[in-house]
């Protein structure tokens, strides 16, 4: 994603315009969703957290500074926090979320067809948190090492190492 | 031997997913709703419609109460009240008053009340002696803890229940927590044991709002160390025989090729739980969802607020059964219980989401 193409970002002011938040959302919703989906057991959980992410982002628009890593890294950092918060609650219940027929769903365990997907994501989930996050941010959301560093609070070089170590651990697991 | 390329390919294949059109539509609506809010309400986490319809999830938010809040009990009362969940209020009102304190590593945990019925256990406790991290954005920090709950039969809660948390804090650093464990509770009076092994505010070295959203402080590249404090805070308390009844059932209703089967109803003062499985073309479906529905009994209707898959070790594990929980309960068991599900969606073996229309009606008469 070339953030310069996003009209919502005023490069000079390094700020986000609330009126253009919808464009930011449209541009990045899949990126955010994929990261969260890889961290959650169900589609409903991922959608819930994605909604939380964009709600938090909108509430904190005035705190965004492009020089801190750009829109994508900013959103993924919020998404990561939302996922961590949810994990802390230790909640396994999947809620009915809305009175709207289209959005009411109780997603349950992964389908058998997803076994391979679940298997590798489970392995990623067992890696040290930063390693796993680095892999998901790289492969699910397409972030650069620098952006990942912004999200997880590591230097770019350290992120590269985390990714390499994470991949090595996965290779070992599949050997 | 697996090559690196293969691993990366597996990873990419695993993460290249997208929600259904309905999923996108739901998310679009949520974001549009947030953007439509008046500017004055944008700061902080205001309860969204989604949250209001998820009262238990509202409780999971950490509420920072400013102003003079004198005692932990007040915080606990307010935490329960803010839930808007009749079941929690009932549990709180009927709970045993314990007021037991344990201090270790400079942290005092006080268990104020505890309650158990056949559907859930509730414990209200406060934590004092910790300094919550200062938030840069005003986003409050959530208390973290590790604890085990053991029932009078020796079972530990994670084997039979999911958990829900409500929290509040005051400006002195006192935190109040209302914790429930939802699942089938053994019908036995006796000693419950709640043991905390660590407690803290930034368990993974993450301070919300300080080293997160849009942070400009270079320190944020170096998140603080874990704020968890290890210790041992052990509480033993006696609770009477949990109120409520479990009604085994075997009633089903078939519409087209889809059969819903109710195998159990648990009725207690704070909740009604119904265990329901789905079979399509005589094959059990493990991934399915239903529209919101209510459970009717006599002249009352109980809203279903959540659903969980079978717990680990549960007899129903892997059968595709979902246990639905209502947000309120009753002392009355006798009479006709009726569950009507208007429509549902299930996931086929080809990953297709297939909607089905009913209604399916499941009825149990209890003498």
Short mmCIF file of C-alpha atoms in Angstrom, two decimals:
data_model
loop_
_atom_site.label_atom_id
_atom_site.label_comp_id
_atom_site.label_asym_id
_atom_site.label_seq_id
_atom_site.Cartn_x
_atom_site.Cartn_y
_atom_site.Cartn_z
CA UNK A 1 0.00 0.00 0.00
CA UNK A 2 1.37 3.38 -0.96
CA UNK A 3 0.21 5.68 1.77
CA UNK A 4 0.93 8.72 -0.37
CA UNK A 5 -2.08 7.73 -2.40
CA UNK A 6 -4.37 8.03 0.57
CA UNK A 7 -6.01 11.41 0.38
CA UNK A 8 -6.80 11.28 4.07
CA UNK A 9 -3.16 11.79 4.93
CA UNK A 10 -1.87 15.31 4.81
CA UNK A 11 1.83 14.67 4.45
CA UNK A 12 2.85 18.17 5.47
CA UNK A 13 0.68 18.40 8.52
CA UNK A 14 1.34 14.76 9.31
CA UNK A 15 -2.19 14.53 10.57
CA UNK A 16 -5.29 12.55 9.73
CA UNK A 17 -8.46 14.30 8.78
CA UNK A 18 -11.53 12.98 10.55
CA UNK A 19 -13.67 13.67 7.53
CA UNK A 20 -11.50 11.35 5.48
CA UNK A 21 -11.32 8.57 8.04
CA UNK A 22 -13.64 6.52 5.88
CA UNK A 23 -10.99 6.41 3.17
CA UNK A 24 -8.39 5.28 5.66
CA UNK A 25 -10.77 2.59 6.81
CA UNK A 26 -11.48 1.39 3.29
CA UNK A 27 -7.78 1.31 2.45
CA UNK A 28 -6.69 -0.61 5.52
CA UNK A 29 -9.61 -2.68 6.70
CA UNK A 30 -8.38 -5.87 5.03
CA UNK A 31 -4.87 -5.41 6.41
CA UNK A 32 -6.22 -4.97 9.92
CA UNK A 33 -8.70 -7.81 9.57
CA UNK A 34 -6.11 -10.30 8.34
CA UNK A 35 -3.79 -9.59 11.21
CA UNK A 36 -6.59 -9.96 13.73
CA UNK A 37 -8.02 -13.03 12.03
CA UNK A 38 -4.65 -14.71 12.33
CA UNK A 39 -4.65 -13.97 16.05
CA UNK A 40 -8.18 -15.11 16.80
CA UNK A 41 -10.06 -18.35 16.73
CA UNK A 42 -13.12 -17.13 14.92
CA UNK A 43 -14.15 -14.75 12.23
CA UNK A 44 -16.56 -13.07 14.63
CA UNK A 45 -13.78 -12.35 17.11
CA UNK A 46 -11.63 -10.85 14.37
CA UNK A 47 -14.47 -8.64 13.18
CA UNK A 48 -15.20 -7.57 16.74
CA UNK A 49 -11.59 -6.60 17.27
CA UNK A 50 -11.42 -4.86 13.89
CA UNK A 51 -14.41 -2.76 14.91
CA UNK A 52 -12.67 -1.99 18.21
CA UNK A 53 -9.52 -1.05 16.33
CA UNK A 54 -11.18 1.47 14.06
CA UNK A 55 -13.22 2.86 16.91
CA UNK A 56 -10.06 3.43 18.96
CA UNK A 57 -8.31 4.90 15.95
CA UNK A 58 -11.11 7.35 15.30
CA UNK A 59 -11.22 8.34 18.96
CA UNK A 60 -7.48 9.03 18.88
CA UNK A 61 -7.16 10.68 15.48
CA UNK A 62 -5.63 13.79 16.93
CA UNK A 63 -2.77 11.73 18.34
CA UNK A 64 -1.71 10.36 14.99
CA UNK A 65 1.60 11.61 13.66
CA UNK A 66 2.71 10.32 10.28
CA UNK A 67 6.35 10.53 11.32
CA UNK A 68 5.70 7.81 13.89
CA UNK A 69 5.46 5.20 11.21
CA UNK A 70 2.50 5.95 8.99
CA UNK A 71 -1.14 5.04 8.99
CA UNK A 72 -0.75 1.34 8.50
CA UNK A 73 1.66 0.84 11.38
CA UNK A 74 -0.47 3.08 13.57
CA UNK A 75 -3.60 1.05 12.87
CA UNK A 76 -1.83 -2.26 13.36
CA UNK A 77 -0.47 -1.08 16.66
CA UNK A 78 -3.98 -0.27 17.79
CA UNK A 79 -5.15 -3.64 16.48
CA UNK A 80 -2.41 -5.39 18.41
CA UNK A 81 -3.43 -3.61 21.60
CA UNK A 82 -7.04 -4.55 21.03
CA UNK A 83 -6.02 -8.18 20.61
CA UNK A 84 -3.85 -8.09 23.72
CA UNK A 85 -6.66 -6.54 25.75
CA UNK A 86 -9.06 -9.20 24.54
CA UNK A 87 -6.57 -11.92 25.41
CA UNK A 88 -6.14 -10.50 28.88
CA UNK A 89 -9.81 -10.79 29.52
CA UNK A 90 -9.40 -14.49 28.92
CA UNK A 91 -12.79 -14.62 27.36
CA UNK A 92 -13.72 -17.65 25.33
CA UNK A 93 -17.35 -16.81 24.94
CA UNK A 94 -18.37 -15.76 21.48
CA UNK A 95 -21.11 -13.23 21.77
CA UNK A 96 -24.11 -12.54 19.73
CA UNK A 97 -23.15 -9.12 18.63
CA UNK A 98 -26.01 -7.31 17.04
CA UNK A 99 -29.72 -7.30 16.59
CA UNK A 100 -29.12 -7.02 12.87
CA UNK A 101 -29.72 -10.30 11.14
CA UNK A 102 -26.68 -9.95 8.92
CA UNK A 103 -24.29 -9.51 11.75
CA UNK A 104 -25.52 -12.07 14.18
CA UNK A 105 -23.31 -14.99 14.17
CA UNK A 106 -21.76 -17.28 16.67
CA UNK A 107 -18.68 -18.58 15.06
CA UNK A 108 -17.31 -21.69 16.62
CA UNK A 109 -14.32 -23.89 16.09
CA UNK A 110 -12.44 -23.98 12.89
CA UNK A 111 -13.74 -26.20 10.18
CA UNK A 112 -11.82 -29.32 9.32
CA UNK A 113 -10.94 -27.81 5.99
CA UNK A 114 -9.03 -25.17 7.86
CA UNK A 115 -6.84 -27.65 9.65
CA UNK A 116 -3.70 -26.68 7.81
CA UNK A 117 -4.36 -23.04 8.34
CA UNK A 118 -5.06 -23.56 12.01
CA UNK A 119 -2.01 -25.75 12.35
CA UNK A 120 0.50 -23.19 11.18
CA UNK A 121 -1.20 -20.33 12.97
CA UNK A 122 -1.18 -22.42 16.12
CA UNK A 123 2.54 -22.88 15.70
CA UNK A 124 2.94 -19.14 15.21
CA UNK A 125 0.89 -18.62 18.35
CA UNK A 126 3.33 -20.73 20.34
CA UNK A 127 6.31 -18.64 19.33
CA UNK A 128 7.50 -15.89 21.66
CA UNK A 129 5.00 -13.08 21.33
CA UNK A 130 7.21 -10.67 19.42
CA UNK A 131 8.31 -13.38 17.00
CA UNK A 132 4.77 -14.44 16.30
CA UNK A 133 3.60 -10.89 15.95
CA UNK A 134 6.44 -10.05 13.62
CA UNK A 135 5.50 -12.95 11.35
CA UNK A 136 1.81 -12.07 11.32
CA UNK A 137 2.47 -8.41 10.71
CA UNK A 138 4.83 -9.31 7.88
CA UNK A 139 2.78 -11.98 6.16
CA UNK A 140 -0.81 -11.16 7.11
CA UNK A 141 -0.54 -7.40 6.90
CA UNK A 142 2.46 -6.87 4.65
CA UNK A 143 4.28 -4.49 6.94
CA UNK A 144 7.91 -3.65 6.43
CA UNK A 145 10.43 -4.42 9.13
CA UNK A 146 10.50 -0.77 10.06
CA UNK A 147 6.73 -0.64 10.38
CA UNK A 148 6.72 -3.83 12.42
CA UNK A 149 9.27 -2.24 14.69
CA UNK A 150 6.90 0.64 15.27
CA UNK A 151 4.10 -1.74 16.12
CA UNK A 152 5.91 -4.05 18.49
CA UNK A 153 8.46 -1.61 19.83
CA UNK A 154 11.64 -3.04 18.35
CA UNK A 155 14.40 -1.73 16.16
CA UNK A 156 14.29 -2.67 12.49
CA UNK A 157 17.28 -4.96 12.77
CA UNK A 158 15.78 -6.73 15.75
CA UNK A 159 12.58 -7.26 13.81
CA UNK A 160 14.49 -8.90 10.97
CA UNK A 161 16.03 -11.27 13.47
CA UNK A 162 12.65 -12.03 15.02
CA UNK A 163 11.24 -12.90 11.61
CA UNK A 164 14.19 -15.12 10.75
CA UNK A 165 14.00 -16.88 14.09
CA UNK A 166 10.27 -17.33 13.76
CA UNK A 167 10.58 -18.84 10.30
CA UNK A 168 13.39 -21.08 11.48
CA UNK A 169 11.23 -22.31 14.33
CA UNK A 170 8.40 -23.07 11.92
CA UNK A 171 10.72 -24.91 9.58
CA UNK A 172 11.92 -26.95 12.48
CA UNK A 173 8.40 -27.76 13.52
CA UNK A 174 7.52 -29.01 10.04
CA UNK A 175 10.70 -30.99 9.56
CA UNK B 1 12.70 -31.36 4.22
CA UNK B 2 10.53 -28.28 4.26
CA UNK B 3 12.11 -25.28 2.65
CA UNK B 4 11.77 -21.72 3.73
CA UNK B 5 9.68 -20.96 0.65
CA UNK B 6 7.24 -23.65 1.61
CA UNK B 7 6.89 -22.20 5.08
CA UNK B 8 6.30 -18.75 3.71
CA UNK B 9 3.78 -20.14 1.25
CA UNK B 10 1.96 -21.92 4.04
CA UNK B 11 1.93 -18.75 6.09
CA UNK B 12 0.64 -16.65 3.23
CA UNK B 13 -2.03 -19.21 2.44
CA UNK B 14 -3.07 -19.27 6.08
CA UNK B 15 -3.47 -15.53 6.41
CA UNK B 16 -4.95 -14.65 3.03
CA UNK B 17 -8.50 -14.66 4.24
CA UNK B 18 -11.32 -12.20 4.09
CA UNK B 19 -14.61 -12.02 5.90
CA UNK B 20 -17.85 -12.75 4.13
CA UNK B 21 -19.83 -9.98 2.49
CA UNK B 22 -22.01 -9.95 5.58
CA UNK B 23 -18.94 -9.60 7.75
CA UNK B 24 -17.72 -6.61 5.76
CA UNK B 25 -21.18 -5.13 5.86
CA UNK B 26 -21.30 -5.46 9.63
CA UNK B 27 -17.86 -3.90 10.05
CA UNK B 28 -18.70 -1.08 7.64
CA UNK B 29 -21.77 -0.33 9.69
CA UNK B 30 -19.84 -0.27 12.95
CA UNK B 31 -17.25 2.15 11.60
CA UNK B 32 -19.90 4.34 10.00
CA UNK B 33 -21.70 4.48 13.32
CA UNK B 34 -18.54 5.47 15.17
CA UNK B 35 -17.82 8.21 12.63
CA UNK B 36 -21.35 9.51 12.89
CA UNK B 37 -21.08 10.16 16.62
CA UNK B 38 -20.98 13.75 17.79
CA UNK B 39 -17.43 15.02 18.19
CA UNK B 40 -17.83 15.54 21.92
CA UNK B 41 -18.38 11.83 22.41
CA UNK B 42 -15.44 10.67 20.39
CA UNK B 43 -12.87 10.80 23.12
CA UNK B 44 -12.48 7.63 25.05
CA UNK B 45 -14.41 4.45 24.69
CA UNK B 46 -18.08 5.17 24.63
CA UNK B 47 -20.32 2.14 24.64
CA UNK B 48 -21.17 1.26 21.08
CA UNK B 49 -24.42 -0.32 20.09
CA UNK B 50 -22.50 -3.53 19.75
CA UNK B 51 -21.36 -3.21 23.34
CA UNK B 52 -24.73 -2.23 24.63
CA UNK B 53 -26.05 -5.38 23.15
CA UNK B 54 -23.18 -7.18 24.75
CA UNK B 55 -23.55 -6.17 28.34
CA UNK B 56 -20.98 -8.64 29.57
CA UNK B 57 -18.44 -7.22 27.19
CA UNK B 58 -19.09 -3.76 28.55
CA UNK B 59 -18.05 -5.12 31.88
CA UNK B 60 -14.79 -6.25 30.46
CA UNK B 61 -13.85 -2.61 29.96
CA UNK B 62 -11.89 -1.01 32.72
CA UNK B 63 -13.78 1.93 34.14
CA UNK B 64 -11.75 4.66 35.77
CA UNK B 65 -13.87 6.35 38.38
CA UNK B 66 -12.72 9.81 39.21
CA UNK B 67 -13.65 11.77 42.29
CA UNK B 68 -13.84 10.58 45.83
CA UNK B 69 -14.80 6.97 45.89
CA UNK B 70 -14.45 5.87 49.45
CA UNK B 71 -14.46 2.13 49.63
CA UNK B 72 -13.84 -0.84 47.44
CA UNK B 73 -17.35 -2.01 48.04
CA UNK B 74 -18.62 1.08 46.29
CA UNK B 75 -16.48 0.30 43.32
CA UNK B 76 -17.76 -3.25 43.25
CA UNK B 77 -21.36 -2.13 43.52
CA UNK B 78 -20.88 0.29 40.69
CA UNK B 79 -19.16 -2.32 38.57
CA UNK B 80 -22.10 -4.64 38.94
CA UNK B 81 -24.61 -1.89 38.35
CA UNK B 82 -22.87 -0.73 35.20
CA UNK B 83 -23.30 -4.13 33.64
CA UNK B 84 -26.99 -3.74 33.06
CA UNK B 85 -27.18 -7.51 33.33
CA UNK B 86 -29.97 -8.73 35.57
CA UNK B 87 -28.19 -12.00 36.21
CA UNK B 88 -25.12 -10.32 37.62
CA UNK B 89 -27.22 -8.09 39.82
CA UNK B 90 -29.08 -11.10 41.16
CA UNK B 91 -25.83 -12.91 41.87
CA UNK B 92 -24.39 -9.86 43.60
CA UNK B 93 -27.47 -9.38 45.75
CA UNK B 94 -27.54 -13.03 46.79
CA UNK B 95 -23.80 -13.43 47.26
CA UNK B 96 -22.20 -14.39 50.54
CA UNK B 97 -20.46 -11.46 52.24
CA UNK B 98 -16.93 -12.62 52.96
CA UNK B 99 -14.60 -9.66 53.33
CA UNK B 100 -11.43 -11.76 53.51
CA UNK B 101 -8.07 -10.05 52.91
CA UNK B 102 -4.68 -11.45 52.09
CA UNK B 103 -1.50 -9.39 51.74
CA UNK B 104 1.65 -10.50 49.99
CA UNK B 105 4.42 -8.59 48.24
CA UNK B 106 2.83 -5.35 49.38
CA UNK B 107 -0.42 -6.06 47.56
CA UNK B 108 -3.67 -6.65 49.38
CA UNK B 109 -6.46 -8.59 47.76
CA UNK B 110 -9.83 -8.59 49.46
CA UNK B 111 -12.57 -10.98 48.44
CA UNK B 112 -15.77 -9.15 49.29
CA UNK B 113 -18.48 -11.48 48.05
CA UNK B 114 -18.93 -14.83 46.35
CA UNK B 115 -21.88 -16.59 44.79
CA UNK B 116 -22.54 -19.83 42.96
CA UNK B 117 -25.54 -21.33 41.26
CA UNK B 118 -25.80 -24.15 38.72
CA UNK B 119 -24.78 -21.85 35.85
CA UNK B 120 -22.08 -19.59 37.16
CA UNK B 121 -19.83 -18.53 39.99
CA UNK B 122 -19.27 -14.89 40.81
CA UNK B 123 -16.54 -13.42 42.98
CA UNK B 124 -16.08 -9.72 43.75
CA UNK B 125 -12.66 -8.65 44.94
CA UNK B 126 -10.51 -5.57 45.26
CA UNK B 127 -6.79 -5.11 44.79
CA UNK B 128 -4.87 -2.43 46.66
CA UNK B 129 -1.22 -1.53 46.82
CA UNK B 130 -0.44 -1.34 43.14
CA UNK B 131 0.34 1.80 41.23
CA UNK B 132 -1.31 1.79 37.84
CA UNK B 133 0.84 3.14 35.03
CA UNK B 134 0.10 6.68 33.95
CA UNK B 135 -1.65 6.62 30.63
CA UNK B 136 -0.55 9.03 27.96
CA UNK B 137 -3.85 9.07 26.12
CA UNK B 138 -6.24 8.76 28.99
CA UNK B 139 -6.88 5.15 28.13
CA UNK B 140 -6.94 3.39 31.49
CA UNK B 141 -4.77 0.42 32.21
CA UNK B 142 -6.44 -2.87 32.89
CA UNK B 143 -5.53 -4.94 35.89
CA UNK B 144 -4.07 -8.29 35.06
CA UNK B 145 -3.92 -11.33 37.32
CA UNK B 146 -3.42 -15.04 37.37
CA UNK B 147 -5.70 -17.07 39.56
CA UNK B 148 -7.21 -20.50 39.86
CA UNK B 149 -10.64 -21.30 41.20
CA UNK B 150 -11.30 -24.75 42.57
CA UNK B 151 -14.77 -26.01 43.39
CA UNK B 152 -15.72 -28.33 46.29
CA UNK B 153 -15.24 -31.37 44.05
CA UNK B 154 -11.68 -30.37 43.23
CA UNK B 155 -12.37 -29.30 39.65
CA UNK B 156 -10.61 -26.20 38.46
CA UNK B 157 -12.72 -23.60 36.73
CA UNK B 158 -10.91 -23.55 33.41
CA UNK B 159 -12.03 -27.14 32.90
CA UNK B 160 -15.69 -26.31 33.04
CA UNK B 161 -16.23 -22.63 32.51
CA UNK B 162 -15.51 -19.57 30.49
CA UNK B 163 -14.86 -16.38 32.36
CA UNK B 164 -16.09 -12.83 32.20
CA UNK B 165 -14.58 -9.86 33.93
CA UNK B 166 -15.89 -6.54 35.09
CA UNK B 167 -13.46 -3.99 36.44
CA UNK B 168 -13.39 -0.54 37.87
CA UNK B 169 -10.68 1.53 39.44
CA UNK B 170 -10.33 4.74 41.38
CA UNK B 171 -7.68 7.37 41.31
CA UNK B 172 -5.90 5.91 44.34
CA UNK B 173 -5.05 2.77 42.42
CA UNK B 174 -7.66 0.60 44.06
CA UNK B 175 -9.14 -1.84 41.57
CA UNK B 176 -12.43 -3.65 41.93
CA UNK B 177 -13.07 -6.79 39.96
CA UNK B 178 -16.23 -8.75 39.47
CA UNK B 179 -15.30 -12.08 37.98
CA UNK B 180 -17.69 -14.77 36.83
CA UNK B 181 -17.08 -18.29 35.63
CA UNK B 182 -19.90 -19.52 33.43
CA UNK B 183 -20.50 -23.22 33.03
CA UNK B 184 -22.12 -26.15 34.76
CA UNK B 185 -21.49 -25.85 38.47
CA UNK B 186 -21.48 -28.98 40.58
CA UNK B 187 -24.49 -29.18 42.92
CA UNK B 188 -22.48 -29.40 46.10
CA UNK B 189 -22.09 -27.17 49.11
CA UNK B 190 -18.57 -26.84 50.38
CA UNK B 191 -15.27 -25.09 50.27
CA UNK B 192 -14.18 -23.11 47.25
CA UNK B 193 -10.55 -22.08 46.87
CA UNK B 194 -9.44 -19.04 44.93
CA UNK B 195 -5.68 -18.64 44.65
CA UNK B 196 -3.93 -15.72 43.00
CA UNK B 197 -0.34 -16.21 41.93
CA UNK B 198 0.37 -12.85 40.31
CA UNK B 199 -1.23 -9.48 39.87
CA UNK B 200 -0.21 -6.30 38.09
CA UNK B 201 -1.10 -3.58 35.63
CA UNK B 202 1.14 -4.16 32.65
CA UNK B 203 1.68 -7.86 32.55
CA UNK B 204 3.36 -7.95 29.17
CA UNK B 205 5.24 -4.71 29.59
CA UNK B 206 2.63 -2.81 27.68
CA UNK B 207 1.13 0.38 29.01
CA UNK B 208 -2.01 1.22 27.05
CA UNK B 209 -1.94 4.74 25.77
CA UNK B 210 1.63 5.33 26.80
CA UNK B 211 3.51 3.20 24.35
CA UNK B 212 0.78 2.53 21.88
CA UNK B 213 -1.43 4.79 19.85
CA UNK B 214 0.47 7.46 17.96
CA UNK B 215 3.16 7.62 20.55
CA UNK B 216 5.90 10.14 19.92
CA UNK B 217 7.99 9.38 22.96
CA UNK B 218 11.17 7.55 21.92
CA UNK B 219 10.82 5.52 25.08
CA UNK B 220 7.97 3.75 23.42
CA UNK B 221 10.41 1.77 21.38
CA UNK B 222 11.40 0.24 24.68
CA UNK B 223 8.23 -0.91 26.39
CA UNK B 224 8.44 -1.08 30.17
CA UNK B 225 9.13 -4.39 31.87
CA UNK B 226 6.32 -6.58 33.04
CA UNK B 227 4.44 -5.05 35.91
CA UNK B 228 3.24 -8.35 37.30
CA UNK B 229 3.98 -9.05 40.94
CA UNK B 230 4.25 -12.66 41.95
CA UNK B 231 2.88 -13.79 45.27
CA UNK B 232 0.35 -16.05 46.86
CA UNK B 233 -3.04 -14.86 47.90
CA UNK B 234 -5.17 -17.82 48.85
CA UNK B 235 -8.81 -17.63 49.82
CA UNK B 236 -11.00 -20.40 51.10
CA UNK B 237 -14.68 -19.78 51.49
CA UNK B 238 -17.81 -21.80 52.03
CA UNK B 239 -20.75 -21.57 49.70
CA UNK B 240 -24.13 -23.27 50.04
CA UNK B 241 -25.45 -25.76 47.52
CA UNK B 242 -25.75 -23.88 44.22
CA UNK B 243 -29.34 -23.07 43.39
CA UNK B 244 -30.89 -24.21 40.17
CA UNK B 245 -31.56 -27.39 38.24
CA UNK B 246 -30.27 -29.27 35.26
CA UNK B 247 -32.98 -30.69 33.03
CA UNK B 248 -31.78 -33.40 30.65
CA UNK B 249 -33.68 -33.22 27.40
CA UNK B 250 -33.84 -34.89 24.06
CA UNK B 251 -36.12 -32.84 21.93
CA UNK B 252 -35.55 -31.94 18.32
CA UNK B 253 -37.19 -30.15 15.47
CA UNK B 254 -36.44 -30.64 11.80
CA UNK B 255 -37.04 -28.12 9.07
CA UNK B 256 -35.94 -29.32 5.66
CA UNK B 257 -32.65 -31.14 6.13
CA UNK B 258 -31.67 -29.30 9.28
CA UNK B 259 -32.35 -30.66 12.73
CA UNK B 260 -31.83 -28.77 15.94
CA UNK B 261 -31.62 -30.87 19.07
CA UNK B 262 -31.87 -29.60 22.61
CA UNK B 263 -30.05 -31.92 25.00
CA UNK B 264 -29.97 -29.95 28.20
CA UNK B 265 -31.51 -27.01 29.95
CA UNK B 266 -29.94 -25.51 33.05
CA UNK B 267 -32.08 -23.11 35.00
CA UNK B 268 -30.75 -21.03 37.85
CA UNK B 269 -31.54 -17.68 39.48
CA UNK B 270 -29.01 -15.81 37.34
CA UNK B 271 -29.11 -17.59 34.00
CA UNK B 272 -30.76 -20.13 31.76
CA UNK B 273 -28.40 -22.25 29.68
CA UNK B 274 -29.53 -24.37 26.75
CA UNK B 275 -27.34 -26.92 24.99
CA UNK B 276 -28.29 -27.22 21.33
CA UNK B 277 -26.74 -29.14 18.45
CA UNK B 278 -27.30 -28.89 14.71
CA UNK B 279 -27.33 -31.69 12.15
CA UNK B 280 -27.76 -31.12 8.43
CA UNK B 281 -28.52 -34.09 6.23
CA UNK B 282 -28.09 -36.25 9.32
CA UNK B 283 -24.50 -35.07 9.70
CA UNK B 284 -23.43 -33.10 12.73
CA UNK B 285 -22.33 -29.55 11.94
CA UNK B 286 -19.52 -28.16 14.03
CA UNK B 287 -19.61 -24.58 12.83
CA UNK B 288 -22.91 -22.82 12.93
CA UNK B 289 -24.54 -19.70 14.16
CA UNK B 290 -28.01 -18.52 14.83
CA UNK B 291 -29.85 -15.30 14.99
CA UNK B 292 -30.65 -13.83 18.37
CA UNK B 293 -33.45 -15.57 20.08
CA UNK B 294 -35.09 -15.80 23.42
CA UNK B 295 -36.09 -18.62 25.70
CA UNK B 296 -39.66 -18.34 26.84
CA UNK B 297 -41.03 -19.67 30.09
CA UNK B 298 -44.51 -18.99 31.39
CA UNK B 299 -45.06 -15.31 30.67
CA UNK B 300 -41.42 -14.32 30.63
CA UNK B 301 -38.86 -14.12 27.88
CA UNK B 302 -35.14 -14.54 28.57
CA UNK B 303 -32.74 -12.96 26.13
CA UNK B 304 -29.87 -15.12 24.95
CA UNK B 305 -26.77 -13.02 25.43
CA UNK B 306 -23.98 -15.34 24.43
CA UNK B 307 -23.10 -18.79 23.32
CA UNK B 308 -20.09 -21.00 23.80
CA UNK B 309 -18.91 -24.20 22.27
CA UNK B 310 -18.50 -27.18 24.51
CA UNK B 311 -15.72 -26.89 27.01
CA UNK B 312 -12.64 -29.02 27.05
CA UNK B 313 -13.44 -32.30 28.67
CA UNK B 314 -17.12 -31.71 28.32
CA UNK B 315 -19.24 -34.63 27.17
CA UNK B 316 -20.44 -32.50 24.28
CA UNK B 317 -17.00 -31.58 23.03
CA UNK B 318 -16.68 -31.79 19.29
CA UNK B 319 -20.32 -32.53 18.68
CA UNK B 320 -21.10 -29.10 17.39
CA UNK B 321 -23.26 -28.31 20.35
CA UNK B 322 -23.45 -24.75 21.53
CA UNK B 323 -24.44 -23.78 25.04
CA UNK B 324 -26.49 -20.61 24.92
CA UNK B 325 -26.60 -18.36 27.97
CA UNK B 326 -29.31 -15.90 28.84
CA UNK B 327 -28.65 -12.62 30.62
CA UNK B 328 -31.12 -13.33 33.41
CA UNK B 329 -32.44 -16.33 35.27
CA UNK B 330 -35.27 -17.45 37.48
CA UNK B 331 -36.11 -19.45 40.58
CA UNK B 332 -39.04 -21.03 38.77
CA UNK B 333 -38.36 -24.26 36.97
CA UNK B 334 -41.76 -25.82 36.48
CA UNK B 335 -43.77 -25.20 33.35
CA UNK B 336 -43.18 -25.10 29.63
CA UNK B 337 -39.84 -23.89 28.29
CA UNK B 338 -39.86 -22.95 24.64
CA UNK B 339 -36.96 -22.05 22.37
CA UNK B 340 -37.72 -20.80 18.90
CA UNK B 341 -34.91 -20.16 16.45
CA UNK B 342 -36.08 -18.35 13.34
CA UNK B 343 -33.03 -18.89 11.14
CA UNK B 344 -29.41 -19.90 11.27
CA UNK B 345 -26.24 -20.06 9.23
CA UNK B 346 -23.84 -22.94 9.08
CA UNK B 347 -20.52 -23.52 7.42
CA UNK B 348 -20.42 -26.28 4.86
CA UNK B 349 -17.45 -28.55 4.25
CA UNK B 350 -16.62 -26.30 1.32
CA UNK B 351 -16.37 -23.32 3.66
CA UNK B 352 -19.57 -21.85 2.34
CA UNK B 353 -21.83 -20.05 4.73
CA UNK B 354 -25.25 -21.45 4.14
CA UNK B 355 -28.29 -19.69 5.58
CA UNK B 356 -31.34 -21.68 6.57
CA UNK B 357 -34.78 -20.53 7.54
CA UNK B 358 -36.93 -22.13 10.19
CA UNK B 359 -38.44 -21.68 12.55
CA UNK B 360 -37.27 -24.53 14.72
CA UNK B 361 -39.18 -24.88 17.96
CA UNK B 362 -37.84 -26.84 20.92
CA UNK B 363 -40.14 -27.36 23.85
CA UNK B 364 -39.55 -28.91 27.23
CA UNK B 365 -42.26 -29.38 29.86
CA UNK B 366 -41.01 -29.52 33.42
CA UNK B 367 -43.48 -30.81 36.01
#
